[in-house]
Every structure is written in C-alpha cells, then in structure tokens.
Amino acid sequence: MMPRIPVPAVLVWAATRALLLLCVLKVITVPGPDVTSDVSVIYRNWYRILRTGAFPLDDVTWQYPPAAAGAILSPALLPFLSYATAFFVLALLSDALTFGLLVHAGGRPGRSWRGAWVWVAGVPLLGPTAYARYDVMVTAVAVAALLAGARHPRVMGALTGLGALLKVWPLLLLLGTRRGRVTRVSWGSAALTAGALVVAFAGAMPGALDFVTSQRDRGTEVESLGALVFHVARQFGWPGSVGLNYGSMEFLGPYVDVVSVVAQVLTLLAFAWLLMWRLRARAWAPGTLADAAFVAVLLFTTTSRVISPQYMLWLTGLAAVSTVFSASRMTPPACLVVAASLVTFLEFPLGFGHVVYGDGLGLALILVRNGLLVAACLTAARRLWRQTVTEPRTREQAQPPRAARDETLLTS
C-alpha cells in the first residue's frame, strides 16, 4: 500500500521554496549582504579552475574535501542555464529530495511526519542562504544515509563516506551505529568508499588532501560561541577588531588565539563524552542512530570556532531525521534548532552589520542564537543519555537476578 502524503506539508514546502528561489534569483531583494555572491563569484571562480583538473589551492577560502569539487561542478549538468541559476535549481532539487525522503519515511509504521515538518519549517527560516551554499546537497546525502542505516548499513556507510568527502562532518553519523555487525559493515563501507574517492581524486587532481590542514590557522569567527567573549569585551574597550580572514569575518587581536584553543578543547571534550556514551549505551532503539548523529553534530557545531549560517542546514536535516521516529524524544531540541535558524536569518544577512560592528543589537542576536544552540545541546545530550543509558540500566536493576527467576519458574 502506498503511504499517504501529508498534503499541507507539501503545499507549505512548495510555497516556501518558491519564495526562496525568488530571493536567490533576486526577484525579491533581501536586506543585508548579498548572500548569493558566494555562488556567483567564489563558486564560479572555483568552477573555472576545477574544470582544468586542478584544485584552487592558491585560494585560502578553499578548505574543503576533494568531493566538494563535484558539488561546485554540478551546474554543468544544466548547461542551458547560467552558473548561478543552475546551482540554485540544483539546490532546490536537493531540498526536494530531502523532503521526499522524509515524507516517505514518515508514512511507515512507527514513524511520524514530524520530521518532514521540521525540514519544511527550518529551511526557509534560514532565508536565501539555504540555497546559496552547497550544504543543502551535503545534508541530502546525510539524510539519505541515516534513513538507510536501520536496514542497509552497507548503503549507509557508502553514503557516509561520500558525505565525508563532501564536507567531513557526515563522519559523525557513524557514532550511533549499533555495536557489532552493523558497526563493522557500515564503518567498513564508509572507509572503502572514502578511500576509493581519495585515491581517485589524488590520482587525477593533485592537492586532494590539502584540506586536512587548511583550517589549522582559522581563528574565532564573529558568529561562534567563543565570539561572545569578544562581543562583550568590545563593550568594555577591548582593542581588537573584526576582519576578513580565511573567507569569513573573524576577530583579530589580543587573546583570540586563547579563545580559539578553548573552543578546540571544548570540541575534544564533546568527542570524549560521545565516546563515553557509545561505550555505556545499553539500548539501541530504531531511532538511536539518528538521535546520536543529531547530538554529535550539534555538539561539534556549537563548540566550533566557526558557526556559519549554513551550518544550521546540517542540524535541521539531522533533527528532521531524528523526529521521523514516533518514539523519538528529540522534538524539544529540534524545535530549539528551528528557532535558532530564524535568529540566524535575523543576524545574517539582516543584522550582520550590527554583528560586525558589535553594537547592542548584534550582541543580542548572537547571544540568543548561540544560547538556543547551547540549550539544544544540553537538552538533546541529556535525552540521549537517559534513553540509552540511564533508563535501560534502571530496568535491568529492577528485574530479579536470573537465578531467582529460574527458581521462581521451577517452584511455580
């Protein structure tokens, strides 16, 4: 039997995506910086270089794994359109694919269309940035990987390996795989896929692995959690400044390197917590894989030295997959992520001038957006731990010892 289709969600998706497309095509003008310039200028320049069979290694803004070349070159699939228009159309198709996967998954037993609604709402709240970066394509791959994971770990691994060679973070999807055969198969498939792609790119295009060290010298970007230190310090005369560095607006001045190191330490602590969770987890429900992926990427994004607006697409996609499962407890943190997407749109592009100049409005926007992300982290991590560690252990302790149960059965 064909699953029912949530008609209201489809209609809202179509209306909001038409609006996004009109924004990136500049039929409707959004105040603030032109978010489409990354595609029309930066991506287009990379496209010209990549077509020659080389990576744009002399450009400090190229900091991506080798398969990102495929996303940048993808507008060649629509040669009858200009580069930027073709890219936006492909972004729309990636969005449609993600929505279709969530709708299909939500119509199955034990599933819900909450996930489709999270995607429908979260993407347009981010504004035109959603279609003006290739992150929507990476998110589509990650969503497909997680939805395949429950039944087809080998497919999940292959898609995860591809996603990692597009933008690294999809590797975190593997943290929540069930211990045993599923982990061996999915991790092995991911390693084989990523390894094959690396060998292919390294042989065809020298410099394929330079991305490994490309972000080593990144500082503290003005939208990151650590940036709040300097947003507040500027109110009290901190002598530093904001400037374009490695392709984004970063703080430059005293103690920036210290805050950047602290951010990296927080990321390491987040990874340590995830490893501890994986070792202590006692129960894997159908949605545990997606819940763990959501928590992992949420922790790494929030503690990062850089929280670019498009990163919210990753979180929205993973929150959507997590809430597809009827038993999922991730609805509250998913709602916090959706709210953070709206505040992200308010700070970029609408209020980005206030953020850069560091006035009261800019500080408030960054404080609220990052506060929502921190709240989402704490809520999601706590719920994951309780569902997979605390509650299963409590149930085990409540049961009588096996010897006592056997004796009871014999005497009854």
Short mmCIF file of C-alpha atoms in Angstrom, two decimals:
data_model
loop_
_atom_site.label_atom_id
_atom_site.label_comp_id
_atom_site.label_asym_id
_atom_site.label_seq_id
_atom_site.Cartn_x
_atom_site.Cartn_y
_atom_site.Cartn_z
CA MET A 1 0.00 0.00 0.00
CA MET A 2 1.30 3.43 -0.94
CA PRO A 3 1.85 5.67 2.12
CA ARG A 4 -0.42 8.68 2.48
CA ILE A 5 1.04 12.06 1.60
CA PRO A 6 0.85 14.97 4.08
CA VAL A 7 -0.76 17.43 1.66
CA PRO A 8 -0.46 20.50 3.95
CA ALA A 9 3.30 19.89 4.33
CA VAL A 10 3.68 19.55 0.56
CA LEU A 11 1.80 22.80 -0.05
CA VAL A 12 3.82 24.72 2.56
CA TRP A 13 7.04 23.25 1.16
CA ALA A 14 6.14 24.36 -2.39
CA ALA A 15 5.16 27.88 -1.29
CA THR A 16 8.21 28.50 0.89
CA ARG A 17 10.64 27.07 -1.65
CA ALA A 18 9.20 29.23 -4.41
CA LEU A 19 9.85 32.20 -2.13
CA LEU A 20 13.45 31.06 -1.50
CA LEU A 21 14.04 30.67 -5.22
CA LEU A 22 12.70 34.16 -5.90
CA CYS A 23 15.08 35.51 -3.25
CA VAL A 24 18.24 33.89 -4.62
CA LEU A 25 17.26 34.86 -8.17
CA LYS A 26 16.90 38.44 -6.83
CA VAL A 27 13.30 38.83 -7.89
CA ILE A 28 12.79 39.61 -4.20
CA THR A 29 15.58 41.58 -2.53
CA VAL A 30 16.62 40.62 1.00
CA PRO A 31 18.29 43.42 3.03
CA GLY A 32 21.88 42.99 4.12
CA PRO A 33 24.91 41.46 2.36
CA ASP A 34 24.30 39.64 -0.92
CA VAL A 35 24.31 36.00 0.19
CA THR A 36 24.37 34.80 -3.43
CA SER A 37 27.84 36.21 -4.12
CA ASP A 38 29.44 33.02 -2.83
CA VAL A 39 27.83 31.20 -5.75
CA SER A 40 28.05 33.86 -8.45
CA VAL A 41 31.65 34.87 -7.63
CA ILE A 42 33.53 32.40 -5.42
CA TYR A 43 31.96 29.12 -6.58
CA ARG A 44 32.04 30.27 -10.19
CA ASN A 45 35.75 31.05 -9.98
CA TRP A 46 36.40 27.66 -8.39
CA TYR A 47 34.34 26.08 -11.18
CA ARG A 48 36.63 27.56 -13.82
CA ILE A 49 39.74 26.26 -12.05
CA LEU A 50 38.30 22.82 -11.28
CA ARG A 51 37.38 22.32 -14.94
CA THR A 52 41.09 22.45 -15.73
CA GLY A 53 41.70 19.43 -13.49
CA ALA A 54 43.22 21.30 -10.52
CA PHE A 55 42.03 22.39 -7.10
CA PRO A 56 42.04 26.15 -6.29
CA LEU A 57 44.83 25.65 -3.77
CA ASP A 58 46.08 29.24 -4.02
CA ASP A 59 42.71 30.44 -2.71
CA VAL A 60 42.65 30.41 1.11
CA THR A 61 38.85 30.12 1.04
CA TRP A 62 39.11 26.62 -0.50
CA GLN A 63 39.10 24.46 2.64
CA TYR A 64 37.00 21.52 1.51
CA PRO A 65 37.47 17.77 0.92
CA PRO A 66 38.00 16.68 -2.69
CA ALA A 67 34.44 15.52 -3.46
CA ALA A 68 33.29 19.12 -2.92
CA ALA A 69 34.59 19.61 -6.46
CA GLY A 70 31.60 17.58 -7.64
CA ALA A 71 29.16 19.96 -5.96
CA ILE A 72 30.92 23.01 -7.41
CA LEU A 73 30.98 21.46 -10.89
CA SER A 74 27.38 20.22 -10.73
CA PRO A 75 25.85 23.24 -12.56
CA ALA A 76 27.48 21.84 -15.70
CA LEU A 77 24.56 19.37 -15.66
CA LEU A 78 22.33 22.28 -16.69
CA PRO A 79 24.38 23.97 -19.44
CA PHE A 80 21.37 25.91 -20.74
CA LEU A 81 21.32 27.99 -17.53
CA SER A 82 23.81 30.45 -16.12
CA TYR A 83 26.12 29.03 -13.45
CA ALA A 84 24.36 30.67 -10.51
CA THR A 85 20.84 29.85 -11.73
CA ALA A 86 21.80 26.23 -12.38
CA PHE A 87 23.28 25.97 -8.89
CA PHE A 88 20.12 27.34 -7.28
CA VAL A 89 17.95 24.90 -9.25
CA LEU A 90 20.14 22.00 -8.10
CA ALA A 91 19.89 23.27 -4.51
CA LEU A 92 16.10 23.23 -4.88
CA LEU A 93 16.23 19.66 -6.21
CA SER A 94 18.42 18.61 -3.26
CA ASP A 95 15.88 20.18 -0.91
CA ALA A 96 13.06 18.35 -2.72
CA LEU A 97 14.93 15.04 -2.48
CA THR A 98 15.43 15.51 1.27
CA PHE A 99 11.77 16.38 1.76
CA GLY A 100 10.67 13.39 -0.31
CA LEU A 101 12.83 11.02 1.73
CA LEU A 102 11.39 12.38 4.98
CA VAL A 103 7.82 12.12 3.71
CA HIS A 104 8.36 8.53 2.53
CA ALA A 105 9.96 7.56 5.84
CA GLY A 106 7.27 9.34 7.88
CA GLY A 107 4.48 7.32 6.30
CA ARG A 108 5.82 3.97 7.51
CA PRO A 109 4.70 2.18 10.71
CA GLY A 110 6.35 3.53 13.85
CA ARG A 111 7.26 6.74 12.05
CA SER A 112 5.90 10.27 12.02
CA TRP A 113 5.68 13.21 9.65
CA ARG A 114 7.13 15.48 12.34
CA GLY A 115 10.47 15.14 10.59
CA ALA A 116 9.07 16.39 7.30
CA TRP A 117 7.56 19.39 9.11
CA VAL A 118 10.88 20.17 10.82
CA TRP A 119 12.52 20.31 7.37
CA VAL A 120 9.63 22.29 5.84
CA ALA A 121 9.87 24.92 8.59
CA GLY A 122 13.60 25.02 9.31
CA VAL A 123 14.98 25.59 5.82
CA PRO A 124 13.04 28.74 4.81
CA LEU A 125 13.57 30.29 8.24
CA LEU A 126 17.27 30.36 7.38
CA GLY A 127 16.48 32.58 4.39
CA PRO A 128 18.20 32.57 0.98
CA THR A 129 21.46 31.30 2.50
CA ALA A 130 19.86 27.84 2.38
CA TYR A 131 20.13 27.77 -1.43
CA ALA A 132 23.28 29.88 -1.73
CA ARG A 133 25.68 27.26 -0.30
CA TYR A 134 26.31 23.65 -1.27
CA ASP A 135 25.50 22.46 2.28
CA VAL A 136 21.93 21.59 1.24
CA MET A 137 23.43 18.96 -1.10
CA VAL A 138 25.60 17.51 1.67
CA THR A 139 22.63 17.44 4.02
CA ALA A 140 20.60 15.49 1.45
CA VAL A 141 23.33 12.82 1.38
CA ALA A 142 23.44 12.70 5.21
CA VAL A 143 19.65 12.36 5.49
CA ALA A 144 19.66 9.54 2.94
CA ALA A 145 22.46 7.80 4.85
CA LEU A 146 20.63 7.92 8.20
CA LEU A 147 17.32 6.74 6.74
CA ALA A 148 19.12 3.82 5.07
CA GLY A 149 21.04 2.96 8.23
CA ALA A 150 18.41 0.90 10.04
CA ARG A 151 18.06 -1.71 7.29
CA HIS A 152 21.00 -1.20 4.98
CA PRO A 153 24.20 -0.47 6.94
CA ARG A 154 26.39 -1.01 3.88
CA VAL A 155 24.45 1.65 1.95
CA MET A 156 24.62 3.96 4.94
CA GLY A 157 28.38 3.52 5.13
CA ALA A 158 28.85 4.26 1.43
CA LEU A 159 26.73 7.41 1.64
CA THR A 160 28.54 8.50 4.82
CA GLY A 161 31.90 8.02 3.11
CA LEU A 162 30.70 10.16 0.21
CA GLY A 163 29.34 12.80 2.59
CA ALA A 164 32.63 12.92 4.49
CA LEU A 165 34.47 13.62 1.24
CA LEU A 166 32.00 16.43 0.57
CA LYS A 167 32.31 18.17 3.94
CA VAL A 168 33.79 15.95 6.68
CA TRP A 169 31.01 16.31 9.29
CA PRO A 170 28.91 13.36 7.99
CA LEU A 171 31.56 11.07 9.51
CA LEU A 172 29.86 11.80 12.84
CA LEU A 173 26.82 9.84 11.63
CA LEU A 174 28.74 6.64 12.34
CA LEU A 175 28.98 7.30 16.09
CA GLY A 176 25.48 5.99 16.71
CA THR A 177 25.65 2.70 14.84
CA ARG A 178 24.66 -0.37 16.84
CA ARG A 179 27.71 -2.18 18.21
CA GLY A 180 28.64 -5.41 16.46
CA ARG A 181 27.89 -6.36 12.86
CA VAL A 182 26.14 -3.08 11.95
CA THR A 183 29.18 -1.08 13.06
CA ARG A 184 31.62 -3.36 11.24
CA VAL A 185 29.65 -3.26 8.00
CA SER A 186 28.81 0.47 7.99
CA TRP A 187 32.24 1.67 9.14
CA GLY A 188 33.96 -0.66 6.69
CA SER A 189 31.77 0.51 3.82
CA ALA A 190 32.43 4.15 4.73
CA ALA A 191 36.19 3.57 4.85
CA LEU A 192 36.20 1.78 1.48
CA THR A 193 34.09 4.46 -0.20
CA ALA A 194 36.08 7.36 1.22
CA GLY A 195 39.38 5.63 0.48
CA ALA A 196 38.42 4.91 -3.12
CA LEU A 197 37.34 8.52 -3.65
CA VAL A 198 40.54 9.88 -2.10
CA VAL A 199 42.70 7.64 -4.30
CA ALA A 200 40.72 8.63 -7.39
CA PHE A 201 40.94 12.36 -6.67
CA ALA A 202 44.59 12.21 -5.59
CA GLY A 203 45.49 10.47 -8.83
CA ALA A 204 43.51 12.85 -11.03
CA MET A 205 43.89 16.16 -9.17
CA PRO A 206 47.00 16.81 -7.04
CA GLY A 207 46.36 18.53 -3.71
CA ALA A 208 43.26 16.49 -2.89
CA LEU A 209 44.32 16.07 0.76
CA ASP A 210 45.39 19.64 1.46
CA PHE A 211 42.04 20.29 3.15
CA VAL A 212 43.31 18.31 6.18
CA THR A 213 45.47 21.25 7.30
CA SER A 214 43.62 24.09 5.55
CA GLN A 215 41.66 25.13 8.66
CA ARG A 216 44.56 24.84 11.07
CA ASP A 217 45.07 28.61 11.27
CA ARG A 218 41.39 29.58 11.48
CA GLY A 219 40.54 31.97 14.29
CA THR A 220 37.32 32.84 16.13
CA GLU A 221 34.56 33.76 13.71
CA VAL A 222 32.18 36.54 14.79
CA GLU A 223 29.12 34.25 14.94
CA SER A 224 30.69 31.49 17.02
CA LEU A 225 30.10 30.70 20.67
CA GLY A 226 33.60 31.87 21.60
CA ALA A 227 32.96 35.15 19.82
CA LEU A 228 30.62 36.14 22.63
CA VAL A 229 33.72 36.77 24.76
CA PHE A 230 34.87 39.49 22.38
CA HIS A 231 31.39 40.85 21.64
CA VAL A 232 31.10 41.54 25.36
CA ALA A 233 34.75 42.64 25.73
CA ARG A 234 34.30 45.24 23.00
CA GLN A 235 31.69 46.94 25.19
CA PHE A 236 34.49 47.48 27.73
CA GLY A 237 37.20 48.70 25.39
CA TRP A 238 38.85 45.53 24.07
CA PRO A 239 41.33 46.85 21.45
CA GLY A 240 40.87 44.14 18.82
CA SER A 241 38.97 44.33 15.55
CA VAL A 242 36.96 42.29 13.06
CA GLY A 243 38.38 41.46 9.65
CA LEU A 244 38.07 39.08 6.73
CA ASN A 245 40.29 36.09 7.47
CA TYR A 246 40.24 32.71 5.69
CA GLY A 247 36.98 33.59 3.97
CA SER A 248 34.95 34.69 6.99
CA MET A 249 34.71 37.61 9.38
CA GLU A 250 36.88 36.80 12.39
CA PHE A 251 38.04 38.61 15.49
CA LEU A 252 41.66 39.76 15.32
CA GLY A 253 43.58 40.91 18.35
CA PRO A 254 44.65 40.02 21.90
CA TYR A 255 43.52 36.67 23.35
CA VAL A 256 41.81 35.48 20.16
CA ASP A 257 44.23 32.57 19.97
CA VAL A 258 43.40 31.64 23.59
CA VAL A 259 39.65 31.56 22.93
CA SER A 260 40.24 29.54 19.75
CA VAL A 261 42.20 26.95 21.75
CA VAL A 262 39.44 26.80 24.37
CA ALA A 263 36.92 26.13 21.58
CA GLN A 264 39.05 23.25 20.33
CA VAL A 265 39.29 21.86 23.86
CA LEU A 266 35.50 22.01 24.17
CA THR A 267 35.21 20.09 20.90
CA LEU A 268 37.58 17.43 22.23
CA LEU A 269 35.54 17.19 25.43
CA ALA A 270 32.38 16.79 23.37
CA PHE A 271 34.03 13.97 21.43
CA ALA A 272 35.13 12.33 24.69
CA TRP A 273 31.56 12.49 26.00
CA LEU A 274 30.27 10.89 22.79
CA LEU A 275 32.80 8.06 23.10
CA MET A 276 31.79 7.53 26.73
CA TRP A 277 28.13 7.46 25.69
CA ARG A 278 28.87 4.89 23.00
CA LEU A 279 30.70 2.64 25.47
CA ARG A 280 27.98 2.89 28.13
CA ALA A 281 24.87 2.79 25.93
CA ARG A 282 22.76 -0.27 26.77
CA ALA A 283 19.83 0.01 24.34
CA TRP A 284 19.52 0.84 20.66
CA ALA A 285 16.00 1.78 19.55
CA PRO A 286 15.18 2.24 15.84
CA GLY A 287 15.81 5.98 16.17
CA THR A 288 19.00 5.84 18.26
CA LEU A 289 21.25 6.10 15.19
CA ALA A 290 19.59 9.35 14.12
CA ASP A 291 19.41 10.72 17.68
CA ALA A 292 23.14 10.12 18.23
CA ALA A 293 24.02 11.71 14.89
CA PHE A 294 21.91 14.77 15.75
CA VAL A 295 23.57 15.13 19.16
CA ALA A 296 27.08 14.62 17.78
CA VAL A 297 26.80 17.22 15.01
CA LEU A 298 25.01 19.61 17.37
CA LEU A 299 27.87 19.39 19.88
CA PHE A 300 30.57 19.79 17.25
CA THR A 301 28.80 22.70 15.56
CA THR A 302 28.15 24.62 18.77
CA THR A 303 31.71 24.26 20.07
CA SER A 304 33.32 25.09 16.73
CA ARG A 305 35.46 28.18 16.17
CA VAL A 306 33.18 28.91 13.21
CA ILE A 307 29.38 28.73 13.14
CA SER A 308 28.49 29.82 9.63
CA PRO A 309 24.76 30.32 8.91
CA GLN A 310 24.62 27.35 6.51
CA TYR A 311 25.64 25.00 9.35
CA MET A 312 22.04 25.28 10.53
CA LEU A 313 21.05 23.21 7.48
CA TRP A 314 23.02 20.26 8.86
CA LEU A 315 21.26 20.50 12.20
CA THR A 316 17.85 20.93 10.61
CA GLY A 317 18.31 17.86 8.42
CA LEU A 318 19.50 15.67 11.30
CA ALA A 319 16.76 16.97 13.62
CA ALA A 320 14.25 16.09 10.92
CA VAL A 321 15.50 12.51 10.61
CA SER A 322 15.55 12.10 14.37
CA THR A 323 11.94 13.26 14.78
CA VAL A 324 10.74 10.97 11.98
CA PHE A 325 10.67 8.17 14.57
CA SER A 326 7.48 8.20 16.65
CA ALA A 327 9.34 7.25 19.83
CA SER A 328 11.96 9.97 19.44
CA ARG A 329 12.41 12.36 22.35
CA MET A 330 14.27 14.92 20.28
CA THR A 331 11.31 17.16 19.45
CA PRO A 332 12.23 19.88 22.03
CA PRO A 333 15.88 20.24 20.85
CA ALA A 334 14.66 20.06 17.24
CA CYS A 335 12.33 23.00 17.94
CA LEU A 336 15.24 24.89 19.50
CA VAL A 337 17.26 24.33 16.31
CA VAL A 338 14.38 25.62 14.17
CA ALA A 339 14.14 28.70 16.39
CA ALA A 340 17.93 29.18 16.11
CA SER A 341 17.57 29.09 12.32
CA LEU A 342 15.18 32.02 12.45
CA VAL A 343 17.54 34.01 14.71
CA THR A 344 20.40 33.11 12.36
CA PHE A 345 18.47 34.72 9.48
CA LEU A 346 17.94 37.81 11.62
CA GLU A 347 21.69 38.09 12.29
CA PHE A 348 22.74 37.06 8.76
CA PRO A 349 22.07 38.69 6.45
CA LEU A 350 19.56 41.06 8.03
CA GLY A 351 21.60 42.21 11.04
CA PHE A 352 25.10 41.27 10.02
CA GLY A 353 26.29 44.86 10.05
CA HIS A 354 25.29 45.08 13.72
CA VAL A 355 27.15 41.83 14.45
CA VAL A 356 30.34 43.04 12.74
CA TYR A 357 30.23 46.45 14.39
CA GLY A 358 29.44 44.96 17.77
CA ASP A 359 26.55 47.14 18.89
CA GLY A 360 23.86 46.08 21.34
CA LEU A 361 21.60 44.55 18.70
CA GLY A 362 24.44 42.49 17.24
CA LEU A 363 25.40 41.21 20.68
CA ALA A 364 21.77 40.32 21.45
CA LEU A 365 21.32 38.38 18.21
CA ILE A 366 24.47 36.31 18.71
CA LEU A 367 23.66 35.75 22.39
CA VAL A 368 20.15 34.47 21.60
CA ARG A 369 21.16 32.31 18.65
CA ASN A 370 24.09 30.68 20.44
CA GLY A 371 22.05 30.40 23.63
CA LEU A 372 19.45 28.39 21.72
CA LEU A 373 22.17 26.11 20.35
CA VAL A 374 23.66 25.53 23.81
CA ALA A 375 20.19 24.76 25.18
CA ALA A 376 19.61 22.34 22.30
CA CYS A 377 22.94 20.63 23.04
CA LEU A 378 22.21 20.14 26.72
CA THR A 379 18.63 19.00 26.13
CA ALA A 380 19.47 16.58 23.32
CA ALA A 381 22.51 15.08 25.08
CA ARG A 382 20.56 14.56 28.29
CA ARG A 383 17.68 12.88 26.48
CA LEU A 384 20.00 10.60 24.52
CA TRP A 385 21.82 9.56 27.70
CA ARG A 386 18.62 8.90 29.63
CA GLN A 387 17.00 6.87 26.86
CA THR A 388 20.01 4.68 26.08
CA VAL A 389 22.00 4.53 29.34
CA THR A 390 20.06 5.51 32.48
CA GLU A 391 16.63 4.04 31.80
CA PRO A 392 17.83 0.66 30.44
CA ARG A 393 20.14 0.31 33.48
CA THR A 394 17.24 1.11 35.84
CA ARG A 395 15.06 -1.52 34.15
CA GLU A 396 17.83 -4.11 34.46
CA GLN A 397 18.29 -3.34 38.15
CA ALA A 398 14.54 -3.63 38.75
CA GLN A 399 14.48 -7.19 37.40
CA PRO A 400 15.28 -10.03 39.84
CA PRO A 401 18.55 -11.92 39.28
CA ARG A 402 18.34 -14.64 36.66
CA ALA A 403 18.91 -17.42 39.25
CA ALA A 404 15.97 -16.12 41.30
CA ARG A 405 13.75 -16.02 38.22
CA ASP A 406 14.70 -19.59 37.31
CA GLU A 407 13.93 -20.75 40.88
CA THR A 408 10.58 -18.99 40.76
CA LEU A 409 9.71 -20.73 37.48
CA LEU A 410 10.66 -24.14 38.92
CA THR A 411 8.59 -23.74 42.07
CA SER A 412 5.54 -22.25 40.42
#
